[in-house]
XYZ file of N, CA, C and O in Angstrom:
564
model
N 11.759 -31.150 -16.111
C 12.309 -30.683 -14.856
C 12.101 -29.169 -14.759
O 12.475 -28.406 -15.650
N 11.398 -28.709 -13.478
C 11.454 -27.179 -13.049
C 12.146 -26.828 -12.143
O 11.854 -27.270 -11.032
N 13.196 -26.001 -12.259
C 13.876 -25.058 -11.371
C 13.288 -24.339 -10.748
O 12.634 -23.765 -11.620
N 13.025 -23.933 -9.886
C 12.401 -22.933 -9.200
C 13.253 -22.170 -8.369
O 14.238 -22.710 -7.866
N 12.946 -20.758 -8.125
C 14.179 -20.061 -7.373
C 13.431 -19.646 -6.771
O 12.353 -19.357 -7.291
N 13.682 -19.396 -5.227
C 13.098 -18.350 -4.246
C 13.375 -16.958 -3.877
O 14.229 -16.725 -3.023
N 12.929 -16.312 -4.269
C 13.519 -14.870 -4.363
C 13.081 -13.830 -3.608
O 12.083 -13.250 -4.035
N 13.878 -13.193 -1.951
C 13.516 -12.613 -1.292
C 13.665 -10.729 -1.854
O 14.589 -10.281 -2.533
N 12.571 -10.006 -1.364
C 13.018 -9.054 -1.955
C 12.161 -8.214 -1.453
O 10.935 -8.324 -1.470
N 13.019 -7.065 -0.842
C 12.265 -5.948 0.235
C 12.027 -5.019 -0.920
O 12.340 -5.126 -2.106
N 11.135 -3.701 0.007
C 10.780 -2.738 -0.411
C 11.659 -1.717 -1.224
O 12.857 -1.935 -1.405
N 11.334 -1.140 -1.474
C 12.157 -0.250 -2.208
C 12.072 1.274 -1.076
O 11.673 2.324 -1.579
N 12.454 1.245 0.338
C 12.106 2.142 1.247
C 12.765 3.720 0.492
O 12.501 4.703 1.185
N 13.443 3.976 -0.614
C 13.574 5.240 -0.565
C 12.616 5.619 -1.275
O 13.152 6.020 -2.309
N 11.224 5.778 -1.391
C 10.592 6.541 -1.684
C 9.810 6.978 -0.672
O 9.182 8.021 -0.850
N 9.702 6.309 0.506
C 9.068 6.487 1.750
C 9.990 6.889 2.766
O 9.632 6.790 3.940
N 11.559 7.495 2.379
C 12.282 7.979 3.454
C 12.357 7.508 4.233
O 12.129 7.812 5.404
N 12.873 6.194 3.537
C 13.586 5.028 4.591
C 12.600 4.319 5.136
O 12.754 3.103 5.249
N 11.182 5.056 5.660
C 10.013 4.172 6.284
C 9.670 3.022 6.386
O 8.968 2.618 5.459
N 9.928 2.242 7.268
C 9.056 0.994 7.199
C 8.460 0.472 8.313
O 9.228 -0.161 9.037
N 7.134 0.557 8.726
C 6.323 0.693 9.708
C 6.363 -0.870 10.103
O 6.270 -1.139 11.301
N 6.492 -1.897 9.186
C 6.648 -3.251 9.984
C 7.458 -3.321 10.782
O 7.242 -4.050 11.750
N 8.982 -2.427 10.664
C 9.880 -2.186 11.758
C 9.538 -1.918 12.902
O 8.807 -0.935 13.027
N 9.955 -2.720 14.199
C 9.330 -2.053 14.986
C 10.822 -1.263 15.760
O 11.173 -1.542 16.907
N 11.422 -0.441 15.031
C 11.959 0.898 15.450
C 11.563 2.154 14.087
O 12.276 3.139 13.895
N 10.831 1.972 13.608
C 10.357 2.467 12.740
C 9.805 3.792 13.199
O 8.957 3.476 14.033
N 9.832 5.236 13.095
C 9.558 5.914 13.668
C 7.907 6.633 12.942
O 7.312 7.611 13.394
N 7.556 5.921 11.930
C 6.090 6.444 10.960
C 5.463 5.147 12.063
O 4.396 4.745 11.601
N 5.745 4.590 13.043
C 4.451 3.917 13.984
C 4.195 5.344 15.399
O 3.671 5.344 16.512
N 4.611 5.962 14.892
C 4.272 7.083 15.581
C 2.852 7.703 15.083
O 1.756 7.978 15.570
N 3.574 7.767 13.717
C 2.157 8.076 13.212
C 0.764 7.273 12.928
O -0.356 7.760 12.776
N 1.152 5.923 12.903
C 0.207 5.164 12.806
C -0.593 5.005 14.703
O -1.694 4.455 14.746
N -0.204 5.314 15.563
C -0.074 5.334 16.854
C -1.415 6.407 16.777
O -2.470 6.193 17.374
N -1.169 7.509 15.985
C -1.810 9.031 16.608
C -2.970 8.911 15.305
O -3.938 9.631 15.551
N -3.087 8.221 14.072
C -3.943 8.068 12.964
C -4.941 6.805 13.584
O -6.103 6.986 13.221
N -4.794 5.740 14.313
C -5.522 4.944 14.940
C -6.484 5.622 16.122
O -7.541 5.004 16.250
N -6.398 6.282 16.635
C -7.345 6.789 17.833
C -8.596 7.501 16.971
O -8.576 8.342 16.072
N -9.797 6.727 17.705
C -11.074 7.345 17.280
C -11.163 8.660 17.567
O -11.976 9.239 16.846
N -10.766 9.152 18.143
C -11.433 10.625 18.319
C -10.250 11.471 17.666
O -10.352 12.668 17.932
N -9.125 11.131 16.856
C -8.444 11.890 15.934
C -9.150 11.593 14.720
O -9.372 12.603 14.053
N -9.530 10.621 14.275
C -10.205 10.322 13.207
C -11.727 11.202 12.752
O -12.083 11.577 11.634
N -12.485 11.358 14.217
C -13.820 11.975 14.052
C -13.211 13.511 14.263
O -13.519 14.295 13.366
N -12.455 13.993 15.249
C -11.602 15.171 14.727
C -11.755 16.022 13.431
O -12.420 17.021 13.158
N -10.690 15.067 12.583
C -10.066 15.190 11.771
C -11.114 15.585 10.867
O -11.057 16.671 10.291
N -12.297 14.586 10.659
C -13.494 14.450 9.618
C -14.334 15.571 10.382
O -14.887 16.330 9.586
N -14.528 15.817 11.490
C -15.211 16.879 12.196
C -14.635 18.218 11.398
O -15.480 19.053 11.074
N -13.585 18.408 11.146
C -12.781 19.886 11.118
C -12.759 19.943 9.314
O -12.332 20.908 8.680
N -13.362 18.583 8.654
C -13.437 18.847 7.364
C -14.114 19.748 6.472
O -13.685 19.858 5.324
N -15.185 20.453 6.871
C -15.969 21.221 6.239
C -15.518 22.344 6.166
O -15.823 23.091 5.236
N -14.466 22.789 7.409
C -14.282 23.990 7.591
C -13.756 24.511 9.148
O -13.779 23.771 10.131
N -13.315 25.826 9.164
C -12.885 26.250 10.550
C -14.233 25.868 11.570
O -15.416 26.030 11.271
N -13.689 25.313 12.858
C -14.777 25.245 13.904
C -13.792 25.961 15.258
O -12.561 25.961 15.299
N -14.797 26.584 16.374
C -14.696 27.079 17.415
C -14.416 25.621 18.308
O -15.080 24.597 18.147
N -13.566 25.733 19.036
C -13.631 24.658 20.141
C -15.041 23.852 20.856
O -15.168 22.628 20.832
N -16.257 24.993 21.612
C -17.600 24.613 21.543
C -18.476 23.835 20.678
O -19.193 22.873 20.953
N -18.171 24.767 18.986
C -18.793 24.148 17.925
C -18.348 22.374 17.147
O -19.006 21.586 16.467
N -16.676 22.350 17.788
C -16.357 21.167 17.589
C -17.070 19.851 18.580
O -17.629 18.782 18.336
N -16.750 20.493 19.604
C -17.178 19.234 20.792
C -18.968 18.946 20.799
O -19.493 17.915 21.218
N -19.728 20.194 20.198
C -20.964 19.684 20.299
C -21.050 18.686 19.106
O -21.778 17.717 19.318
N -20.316 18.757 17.647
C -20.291 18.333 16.367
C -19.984 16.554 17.183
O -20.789 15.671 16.887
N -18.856 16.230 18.116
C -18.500 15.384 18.574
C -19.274 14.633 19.564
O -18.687 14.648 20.646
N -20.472 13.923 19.596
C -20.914 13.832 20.702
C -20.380 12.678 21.456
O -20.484 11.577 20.914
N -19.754 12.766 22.768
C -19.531 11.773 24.011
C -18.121 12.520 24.029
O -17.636 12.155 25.099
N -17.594 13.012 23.671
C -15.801 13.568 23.613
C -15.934 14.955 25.238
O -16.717 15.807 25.658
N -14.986 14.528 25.484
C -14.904 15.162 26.798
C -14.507 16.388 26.674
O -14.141 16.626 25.523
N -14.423 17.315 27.427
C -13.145 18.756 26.856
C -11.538 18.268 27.047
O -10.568 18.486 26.320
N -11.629 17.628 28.134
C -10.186 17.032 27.938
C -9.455 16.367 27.037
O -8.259 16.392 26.746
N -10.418 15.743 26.628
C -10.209 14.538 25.317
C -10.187 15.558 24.187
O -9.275 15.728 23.376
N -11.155 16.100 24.257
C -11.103 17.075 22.923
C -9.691 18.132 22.966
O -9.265 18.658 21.937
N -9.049 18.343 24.346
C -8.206 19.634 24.159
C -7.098 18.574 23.858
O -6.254 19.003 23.072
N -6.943 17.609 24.185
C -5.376 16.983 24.243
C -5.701 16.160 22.555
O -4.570 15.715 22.356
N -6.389 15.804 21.528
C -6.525 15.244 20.694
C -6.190 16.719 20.040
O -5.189 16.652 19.327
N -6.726 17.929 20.098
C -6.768 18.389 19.498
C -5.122 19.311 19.278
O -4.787 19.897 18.249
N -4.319 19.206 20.544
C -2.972 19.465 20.776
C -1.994 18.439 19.849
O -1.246 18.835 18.955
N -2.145 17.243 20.202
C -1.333 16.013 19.483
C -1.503 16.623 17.776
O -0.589 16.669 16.952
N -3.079 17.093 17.542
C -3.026 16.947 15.903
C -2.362 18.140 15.453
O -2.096 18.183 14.252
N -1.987 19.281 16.294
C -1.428 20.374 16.146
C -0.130 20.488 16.039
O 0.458 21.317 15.344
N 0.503 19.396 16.940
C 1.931 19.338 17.354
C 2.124 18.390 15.822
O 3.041 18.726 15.072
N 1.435 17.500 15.524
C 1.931 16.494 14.414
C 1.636 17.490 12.734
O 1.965 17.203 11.583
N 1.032 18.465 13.190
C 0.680 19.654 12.022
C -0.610 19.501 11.385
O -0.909 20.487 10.711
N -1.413 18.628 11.388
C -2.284 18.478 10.924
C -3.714 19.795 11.296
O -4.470 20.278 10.454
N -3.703 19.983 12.267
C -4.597 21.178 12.452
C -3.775 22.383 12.701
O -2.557 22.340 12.876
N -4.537 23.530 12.710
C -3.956 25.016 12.946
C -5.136 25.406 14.130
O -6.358 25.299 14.038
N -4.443 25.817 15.088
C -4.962 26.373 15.649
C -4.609 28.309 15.786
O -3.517 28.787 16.091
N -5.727 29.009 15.499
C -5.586 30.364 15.594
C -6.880 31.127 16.423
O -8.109 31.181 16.368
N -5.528 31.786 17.385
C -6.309 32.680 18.494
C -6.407 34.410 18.353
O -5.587 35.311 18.180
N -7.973 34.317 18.540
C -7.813 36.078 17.959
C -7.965 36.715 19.720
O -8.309 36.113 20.737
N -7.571 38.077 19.525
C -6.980 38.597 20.563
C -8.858 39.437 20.934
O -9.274 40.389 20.275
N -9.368 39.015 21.665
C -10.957 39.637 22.560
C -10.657 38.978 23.543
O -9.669 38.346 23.917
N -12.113 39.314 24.097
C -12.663 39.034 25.592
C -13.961 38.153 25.513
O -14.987 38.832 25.460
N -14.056 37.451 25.504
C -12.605 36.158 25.616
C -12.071 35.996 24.697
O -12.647 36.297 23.652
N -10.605 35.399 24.647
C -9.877 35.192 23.444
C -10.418 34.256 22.887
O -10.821 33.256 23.480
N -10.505 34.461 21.613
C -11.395 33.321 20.670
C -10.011 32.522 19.728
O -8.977 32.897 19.174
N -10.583 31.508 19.910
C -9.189 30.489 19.569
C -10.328 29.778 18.144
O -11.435 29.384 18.509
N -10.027 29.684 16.867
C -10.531 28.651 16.023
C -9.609 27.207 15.633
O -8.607 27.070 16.334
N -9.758 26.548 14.994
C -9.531 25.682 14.689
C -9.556 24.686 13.351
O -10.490 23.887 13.281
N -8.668 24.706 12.405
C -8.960 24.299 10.988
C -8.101 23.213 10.673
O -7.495 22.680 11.603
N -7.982 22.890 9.768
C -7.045 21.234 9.429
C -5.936 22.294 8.614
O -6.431 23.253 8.023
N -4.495 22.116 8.592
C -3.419 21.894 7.615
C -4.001 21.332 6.346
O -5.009 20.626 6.320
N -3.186 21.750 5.131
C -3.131 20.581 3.887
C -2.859 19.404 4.316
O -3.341 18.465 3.684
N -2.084 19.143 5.409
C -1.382 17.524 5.591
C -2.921 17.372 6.065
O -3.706 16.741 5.358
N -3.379 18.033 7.418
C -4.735 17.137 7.436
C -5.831 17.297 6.895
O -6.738 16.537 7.234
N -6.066 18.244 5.973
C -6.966 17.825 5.029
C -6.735 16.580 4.005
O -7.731 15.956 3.638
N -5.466 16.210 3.541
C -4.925 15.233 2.908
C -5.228 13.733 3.615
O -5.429 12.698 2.980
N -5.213 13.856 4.988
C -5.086 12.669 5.905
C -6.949 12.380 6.182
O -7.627 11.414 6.531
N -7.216 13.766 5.813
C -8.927 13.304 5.543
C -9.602 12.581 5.111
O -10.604 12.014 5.547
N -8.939 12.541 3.940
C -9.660 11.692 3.135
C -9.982 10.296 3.263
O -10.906 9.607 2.832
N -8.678 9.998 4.176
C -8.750 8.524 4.387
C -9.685 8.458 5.388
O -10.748 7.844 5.294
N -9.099 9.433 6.893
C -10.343 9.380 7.778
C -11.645 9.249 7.440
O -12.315 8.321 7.895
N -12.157 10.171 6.597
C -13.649 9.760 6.116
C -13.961 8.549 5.383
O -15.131 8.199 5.540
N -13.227 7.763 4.587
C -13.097 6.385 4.038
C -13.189 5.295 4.890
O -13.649 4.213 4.524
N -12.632 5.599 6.395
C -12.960 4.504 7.349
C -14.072 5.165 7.874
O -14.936 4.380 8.264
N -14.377 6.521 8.035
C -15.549 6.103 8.907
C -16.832 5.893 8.007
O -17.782 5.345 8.567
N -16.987 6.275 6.624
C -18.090 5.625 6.213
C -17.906 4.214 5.658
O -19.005 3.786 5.306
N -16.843 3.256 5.431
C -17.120 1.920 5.791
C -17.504 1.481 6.533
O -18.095 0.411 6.676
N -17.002 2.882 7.669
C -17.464 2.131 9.376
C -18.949 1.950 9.382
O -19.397 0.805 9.313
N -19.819 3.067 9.464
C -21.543 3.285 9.062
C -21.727 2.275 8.489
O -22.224 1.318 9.083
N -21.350 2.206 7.074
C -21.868 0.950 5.968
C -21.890 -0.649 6.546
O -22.735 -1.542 6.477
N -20.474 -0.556 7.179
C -20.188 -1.743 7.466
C -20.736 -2.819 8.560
O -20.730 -4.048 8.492
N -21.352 -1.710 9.893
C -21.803 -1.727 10.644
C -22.654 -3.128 11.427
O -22.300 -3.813 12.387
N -23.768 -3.193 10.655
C -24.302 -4.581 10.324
C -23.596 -5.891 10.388
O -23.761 -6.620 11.365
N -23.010 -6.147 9.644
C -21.894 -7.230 8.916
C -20.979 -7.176 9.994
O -20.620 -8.291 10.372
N -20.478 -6.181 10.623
C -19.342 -6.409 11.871
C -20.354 -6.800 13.154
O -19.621 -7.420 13.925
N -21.470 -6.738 13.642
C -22.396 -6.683 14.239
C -22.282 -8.448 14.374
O -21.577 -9.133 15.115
N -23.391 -8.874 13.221
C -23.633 -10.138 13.015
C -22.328 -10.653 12.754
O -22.435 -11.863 12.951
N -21.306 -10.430 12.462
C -20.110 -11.677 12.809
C -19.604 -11.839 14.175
O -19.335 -12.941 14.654
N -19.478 -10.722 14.796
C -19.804 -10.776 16.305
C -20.535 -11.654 17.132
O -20.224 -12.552 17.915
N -21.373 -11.254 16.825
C -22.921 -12.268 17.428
C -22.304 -13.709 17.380
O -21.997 -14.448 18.316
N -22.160 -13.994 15.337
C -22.078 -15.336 15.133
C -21.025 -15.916 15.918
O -21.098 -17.125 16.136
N -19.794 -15.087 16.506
C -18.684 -15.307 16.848
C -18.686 -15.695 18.553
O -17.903 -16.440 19.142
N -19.763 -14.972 19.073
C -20.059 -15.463 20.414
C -20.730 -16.045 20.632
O -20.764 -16.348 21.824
N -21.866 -16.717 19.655
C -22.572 -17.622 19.753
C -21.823 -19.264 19.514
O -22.146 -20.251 20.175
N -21.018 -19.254 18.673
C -19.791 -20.435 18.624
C -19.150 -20.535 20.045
O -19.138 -21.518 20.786
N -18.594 -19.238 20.265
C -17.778 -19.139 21.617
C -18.435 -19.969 22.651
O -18.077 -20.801 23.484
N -19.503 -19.432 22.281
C -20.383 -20.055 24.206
C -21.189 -21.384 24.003
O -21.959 -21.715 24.905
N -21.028 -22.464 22.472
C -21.473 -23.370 22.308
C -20.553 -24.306 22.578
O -21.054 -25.278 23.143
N -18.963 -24.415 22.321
C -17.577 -24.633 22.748
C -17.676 -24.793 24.588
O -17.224 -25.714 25.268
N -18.415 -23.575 25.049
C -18.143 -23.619 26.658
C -18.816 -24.341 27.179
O -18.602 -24.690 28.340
N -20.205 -24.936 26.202
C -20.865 -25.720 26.844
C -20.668 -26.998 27.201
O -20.295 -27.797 26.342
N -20.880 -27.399 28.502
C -20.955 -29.076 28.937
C -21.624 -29.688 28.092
O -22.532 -29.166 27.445
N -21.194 -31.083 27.971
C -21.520 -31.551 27.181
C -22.832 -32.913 27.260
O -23.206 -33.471 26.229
């Protein structure tokens, strides 16, 4: 004879300051909210090498709008991840560099986007295979 016991058993949230993002009052889906958008991600990996000029970022970015680029680049400022510093000329020259937090948050960014590259293919063709099922299903029979 086996006993078996079922044994429920949560996280241990104080090492994550209470965090728990499956919650949905969880307030780190904020951050998962502002770490999901592509163009914080290419940002983020954009601003990795080093300080860039606003110009020098958006050409580094190609299809990113100035709008897109000024308000991505506000959100990552307000959440701390970039610094933005404006020197006082004509015109005022504003640069742009990552925080430790977002150099830290880099790392991952660059981890998805070169799976992304690598992966590319393989997400491609399951696609395909996936709409090619789809539209064999739709067919009359």
């Amino acid at each position: 004879m086996v006993i078996r016991y079922l044994v429920y058993t949560t996280p241990d949230l104080r090492a994550h300051g209470g965090a728990d993002a499956y919650l949905r009052t969880c307030a780190s889906r904020a951050v998962l909210d502002l770490l999901t958008n592509k163009w914080v991600c290419l940002v983020i990996g954009g601003l990795r090498p080093g300080t860039l000029r606003f110009g020098e970022l958006r050409r580094r970015l190609d299809g990113i709008t100035q709008k897109m680029l000024t308000q991505t680049l506000r959100d990552l400022e307000r959440a701390g991840l970039v610094h933005r510093a404006v020197y006082p000329s004509v015109p005022p020259r504003v640069e742009y560099s990552l925080t430790p937090l977002g150099d830290n948050v880099g790392g991952l960014m660059d981890a998805i986007r070169v799976w992304s590259e690598t992966h590319i293919d393989d997400i491609r063709a399951a696609q395909e295979e996936y709409d090619r099922k789809a539209g064999e299903e739709l067919q009359p029979v």
